[in-house]
C-alpha atoms as one frame of an Amber mdcrd trajectory, in Angstrom:
protein
 -32.915  -3.753  35.810 -31.531  -5.135  39.074 -29.674  -7.778  37.099 -28.209
  -5.136  34.785 -27.127  -2.759  37.544 -23.898  -4.598  38.560 -22.677  -4.779
  34.960 -23.916  -1.332  33.893 -20.516   0.447  34.335 -18.754  -2.280  32.338
 -21.427  -2.073  29.643 -21.068   1.730  29.481 -17.282   1.465  29.100 -17.562
  -1.125  26.339 -20.243   0.778  24.399 -18.455   4.146  24.660 -15.158   2.576
  23.572 -16.877   0.887  20.638 -18.582   4.152  19.615 -15.311   6.126  19.715
 -13.578   3.533  17.568 -16.373   3.312  15.017 -16.426   7.116  14.694 -12.632
   7.077  14.192 -12.986   4.499  11.417 -15.821   6.348   9.693 -14.022   9.711
   9.784 -10.214   9.593  10.006  -9.933   6.118   8.431 -12.858   6.523   6.037
 -10.707   6.103   2.899  -8.226   3.641   4.407  -7.029   0.699   2.344  -4.329
  -1.825   3.311  -0.721  -1.087   2.321   2.678  -2.395   3.409   2.303  -5.016
   6.157  -1.488  -4.702   6.293  -1.656  -5.326   2.546   0.431  -8.453   3.020
  -1.827  -9.691   5.825  -4.845  -9.203   3.578  -3.158 -10.925   0.616  -2.298
 -13.921   2.796  -5.891 -14.069   4.046  -7.314 -14.020   0.529  -4.859 -16.713
  -0.571  -6.050 -18.808   2.360  -9.570 -18.527   0.957  -8.745 -18.828  -2.755
  -5.698 -21.098  -2.862  -5.989 -22.812   0.544  -2.378 -21.809   1.092  -0.712
 -19.602   3.715   1.020 -17.649   0.957   1.789 -14.042   0.115   1.885 -15.036
  -3.553  -0.178 -17.966  -4.880   1.229 -21.395  -4.065   4.466 -20.078  -2.495
   4.224 -20.890   1.249   5.811 -18.440   3.681   7.108 -18.653   7.243   7.824
 -14.982   7.949   4.321 -14.072   9.177   2.500 -15.256  12.273  -0.792 -16.915
  11.298  -3.543 -15.672  13.635  -4.289 -12.232  12.167  -4.423 -13.427   8.510
  -6.675 -16.288   9.628  -9.011 -13.835  11.344  -9.106 -11.583   8.257  -9.982
 -14.654   6.197 -12.788 -15.586   8.613 -14.206 -12.046   8.559 -14.040 -12.013
   4.743 -15.767 -15.384   4.566 -18.649 -14.217   6.776 -19.110 -10.546   5.885
 -17.181  -9.919   2.677 -13.752  -8.705   1.614 -14.147  -4.971   2.230 -11.523
  -3.934   4.790 -14.078  -1.941   6.811 -15.304  -5.247   8.262 -11.817  -6.068
   9.507 -11.522  -2.634  11.081 -14.926  -2.946  12.750 -13.723  -6.265  14.168
 -10.684  -4.417  15.536 -13.071  -1.835  17.033 -14.721  -4.629  19.025 -11.308
  -5.896  20.159 -10.283  -2.366  21.169 -13.496  -1.976  23.168 -12.691  -5.305
  24.819  -9.266  -3.952  25.775 -10.934  -0.975  27.476 -13.282  -3.353  29.276
 -10.349  -5.374  30.626  -8.640  -2.161  31.756 -11.830  -1.208  33.591 -12.021
  -4.629  35.269  -8.326  -4.490  36.155  -8.609  -1.077  37.855 -11.951  -2.044
  39.433 -10.473  -5.128  41.088  -7.373  -3.269  42.270  -8.783   0.088  43.372
 -12.579  -0.127  43.536 -15.622   0.820  41.458 -15.079   4.566  41.120 -11.440
   4.478  40.048 -12.171   1.493  37.830 -14.902   3.417  36.016 -12.713   6.510
  35.585  -9.850   4.352  34.258 -12.250   2.676  31.827 -13.514   6.037  30.545
  -9.954   7.307  30.042  -9.103   4.141  28.101 -12.147   4.711  25.848 -10.974
   8.114  24.622  -7.183   7.672  24.873  -5.939   8.198  21.276  -2.860   5.954
  21.627  -5.261   3.045  22.109  -7.906   3.695  19.468  -5.628   4.808  16.593
  -4.590   1.177  16.093  -8.205   0.043  15.631  -8.306   1.756  12.239  -5.044
   0.165  11.105  -4.958  -3.437   9.894  -1.788  -4.418  11.692  -1.493  -6.805
  14.662  -1.241  -4.097  17.356  -4.918  -4.157  18.389  -5.158  -7.937  18.526
  -1.861  -8.261  20.404  -2.818  -5.552  22.928  -6.202  -7.162  23.564  -4.682
 -10.598  24.187  -1.886  -9.167  26.346  -4.217  -7.240  28.677  -6.524 -10.285
  28.823  -3.562 -12.396  29.993  -2.609  -9.781  32.598  -6.165  -9.732  33.954
  -6.292 -13.528  33.941  -3.059 -13.604  35.969  -4.571 -11.168  38.487  -7.643
 -13.386  38.809  -5.437 -16.459  39.358  -3.560 -14.620  42.084  -6.771 -13.547
  43.848  -9.142 -16.405  42.994 -10.201 -19.452  44.936  -8.712 -22.845  44.155
 -11.881 -24.037  42.370 -11.846 -21.004  40.078  -8.106 -21.103  39.485  -8.108
 -24.371  37.531 -10.358 -22.875  34.834  -8.245 -19.712  34.768  -5.007 -21.655
  34.280  -6.587 -23.312  31.220  -7.842 -19.983  29.839  -4.385 -18.497  30.375
  -2.809 -21.316  28.367  -5.162 -20.667  25.446  -4.522 -16.900  25.574  -0.742
 -17.395  25.679  -0.953 -19.599  22.585  -3.096 -17.051  20.735  -0.675 -14.260
  21.686   2.259 -16.276  20.341   0.383 -16.999  17.105  -0.224 -13.248  16.719
   3.435 -12.249  17.041   6.462 -14.524  17.484   7.687 -12.620  20.559   4.522
 -13.762  22.339   6.446 -16.924  23.228   8.481 -14.792  25.655   5.278 -14.275
  27.644   5.079 -18.023  28.275   8.525 -17.867  29.895   7.556 -14.774  31.921
   4.371 -16.506  33.042   6.389 -19.469  34.345   8.782 -17.107  36.156   5.811
 -15.256  37.710   4.277 -18.534  38.890   7.507 -19.705  40.498   7.862 -16.341
  42.257   4.257 -16.460  43.512   4.785 -20.023  44.732   7.984 -18.983  46.531
   6.089 -16.088  48.152   3.355 -18.584  49.137   0.711 -16.558  47.301   0.026
 -19.628  45.170   0.536 -22.784  47.137  -1.818 -25.560  46.175  -1.064 -27.496
  42.971   0.887 -24.537  41.559   3.512 -26.556  39.727   0.892 -28.891  38.290
  -1.177 -25.964  37.068   1.708 -24.077  35.463   2.707 -27.300  33.722  -0.881
 -27.643  32.476  -0.925 -24.048  31.199   2.411 -24.446  29.417   1.325 -27.771
  27.914  -1.910 -26.248  26.573  -0.022 -23.304  25.045   2.596 -25.561  23.448
  -0.035 -28.014  22.185  -1.915 -25.211  20.423   1.265 -23.790  18.902   2.709
 -27.183  17.873   0.593 -27.770  14.708   1.853 -24.490  13.255   5.452 -25.346
  14.176   5.049 -28.723  12.446   3.640 -26.973   9.375   6.623 -24.601   9.314
   9.062 -27.503   9.529   7.221 -29.277   6.729   7.549 -26.324   4.324  10.974
 -25.000   5.391  12.814 -28.052   6.828  13.860 -25.815   9.737  12.628 -25.335
  13.285  10.505 -22.175  13.186   8.123 -22.108  16.185   5.921 -19.279  14.839
   7.607 -17.136  12.184  10.920 -15.711  11.068  11.497 -11.964  10.888  13.846
 -11.287  13.789  16.716 -10.622  11.395  14.830  -7.908   9.532  13.707  -6.365
  12.827  17.267  -6.293  14.205  18.858  -4.954  11.028  16.189  -2.279  10.707
  16.771  -1.189  14.311  20.576  -1.229  14.342  22.028   0.665  11.393  23.569
   4.035  10.497  20.230   5.714   9.804  18.659   4.888  13.184  21.825   6.184
  14.833  22.288   9.454  12.936  19.078  10.489  11.144  17.123  12.940  13.385
  13.786  11.537  12.205  14.730   7.898  12.819  16.788   7.947  16.036  16.310
   4.683  17.891  13.425   3.756  15.617  13.257   1.339  12.682  14.289   1.900
   9.098  13.997  -0.299   6.038  17.336  -2.187   5.914  17.479  -1.731   2.135
  17.831   2.028   2.551  19.629   2.235   5.891  23.321   1.759   4.994  25.520
   0.499   2.209  26.455  -2.463   4.413  22.860  -3.532   5.028  21.974  -3.073
   1.361  24.890  -5.324   0.411  23.682  -7.927   2.912  20.263  -8.107   1.280
  21.447  -7.668  -2.323  21.475 -11.438  -3.104  17.830 -11.593  -2.036  16.585
  -8.538  -3.974  15.245 -10.426  -7.028  12.774 -12.282  -4.791  12.797 -10.212
  -1.631   9.016 -10.289  -1.270   8.331 -13.656  -2.886  10.887 -15.925  -1.224
  10.202 -19.550  -0.575  10.566 -20.599   3.089  14.191 -21.745   2.737  15.125
 -18.410   1.158  13.273 -16.505   3.906  15.279 -18.265   6.599  18.566 -17.593
   4.771  17.614 -13.929   4.366  16.765 -13.559   8.049  19.976 -15.296   9.138
  22.022 -12.977   6.878  20.185  -9.929   8.253  20.702 -11.056  11.827  24.429
 -11.573  11.289  24.702  -8.142   9.662  22.908  -6.534  12.618  25.249  -8.179
  15.124  28.219  -7.128  13.009  26.977  -3.517  13.042  26.587  -3.661  16.840
  30.121  -5.038  17.269  31.572  -2.248  15.139  29.547   0.489  16.906  29.947
  -0.489  20.562  30.791   3.100  21.528  27.438   4.235  20.082  25.330   1.567
  21.785  24.680   3.532  25.029  23.216   6.382  22.958  21.196   3.924  20.859
  19.753   2.291  23.994  18.827   5.736  25.352  16.977   6.434  22.076  15.148
   3.104  22.423  14.169   3.905  26.007  12.911   7.345  25.017  10.867   5.899
  22.155   9.425   3.251  24.463   7.674   5.989  26.458   6.536   8.000  23.445
   2.746   7.465  23.353   2.456   7.338  19.564   4.200   5.631  16.677   5.570
   7.574  13.682   4.325   4.787  11.383   3.384   6.450   8.073   0.624   3.951
   7.333  -1.608   5.097  10.203  -4.829   6.667   8.823  -4.222  10.030  10.501
  -0.858  10.264   8.694  -2.233   8.885   5.427  -4.983  11.530   5.314  -3.553
  14.516   7.234  -5.668  17.040   5.347  -8.849  15.803   7.048 -10.116  17.869
   9.982 -10.788  14.662  11.923  -7.164  13.516  11.442  -5.861  16.899  12.611
  -8.127  16.695  15.662  -6.738  13.284  16.638  -3.156  14.472  16.112
């Protein structure tokens, strides 16, 4: 019991968070099945198992999805079976891990009591657990991001002997984050900037430059095999995945500027404006079954169309950026595929809303 006492608060936070997330999945998300992006992730995972190909459709390789989440779905399916409840229970464990890291973060910064209260709030905070019943990358990305933040805090406060191990762990986490979503690579740059700032402030003095080089090298070494694979199938330099063109065009169009329900949000480029529809028209016959070369051409065309829209709507950009800022601080996403929106008639879904 004496050995358990120091870790008892952390254990309570983890178990409560796990319980809340399992209840959410067995009530609100009871009838959930993958659609849209989650359906594509699952299809890629099953093709990994059946065709040994990172493909949305059999034997047609793709480069517009980051690999880590489909790989994890494939591993879960291989061990437990292909029912999506196993994937969502895996996300429940990740979500509970996120709450645990939040507890540790607050504990180290403010003490035991505030740390425990922060951990309990994280357990029952809906804007955290709603993603653990939704087979998108949000839960995995959030878990890895908060793990990196906590690792950085430990590096800043740790002793030199402990720091070397933490630098290595941070490199692995940065690579996993990047392989979850392409914008994770930005975190590697931010990590380097943080290290230089800490070195300048003399918070990190000994072997700092060597250690940040080691962390960056580990992250790049773990990402490199996937980049090589992408070059092999597409003959283009794609570090993780394409998709930035679709994201930009879906965010900057007439609908996200004028439609009250979509202001500053994201809208399918095919339905946003006549201009964006015309941009994607050549790709419509194989929009969701492109080969890698076609995917890159589609994303480049979408990106150019988004920049063209921005150039022709410069007077509207301040308003658009205000909408983005407002949405950034809205604690819930309007994504229609969330279980509580998919099954709004359920009492449990209404309770969460």
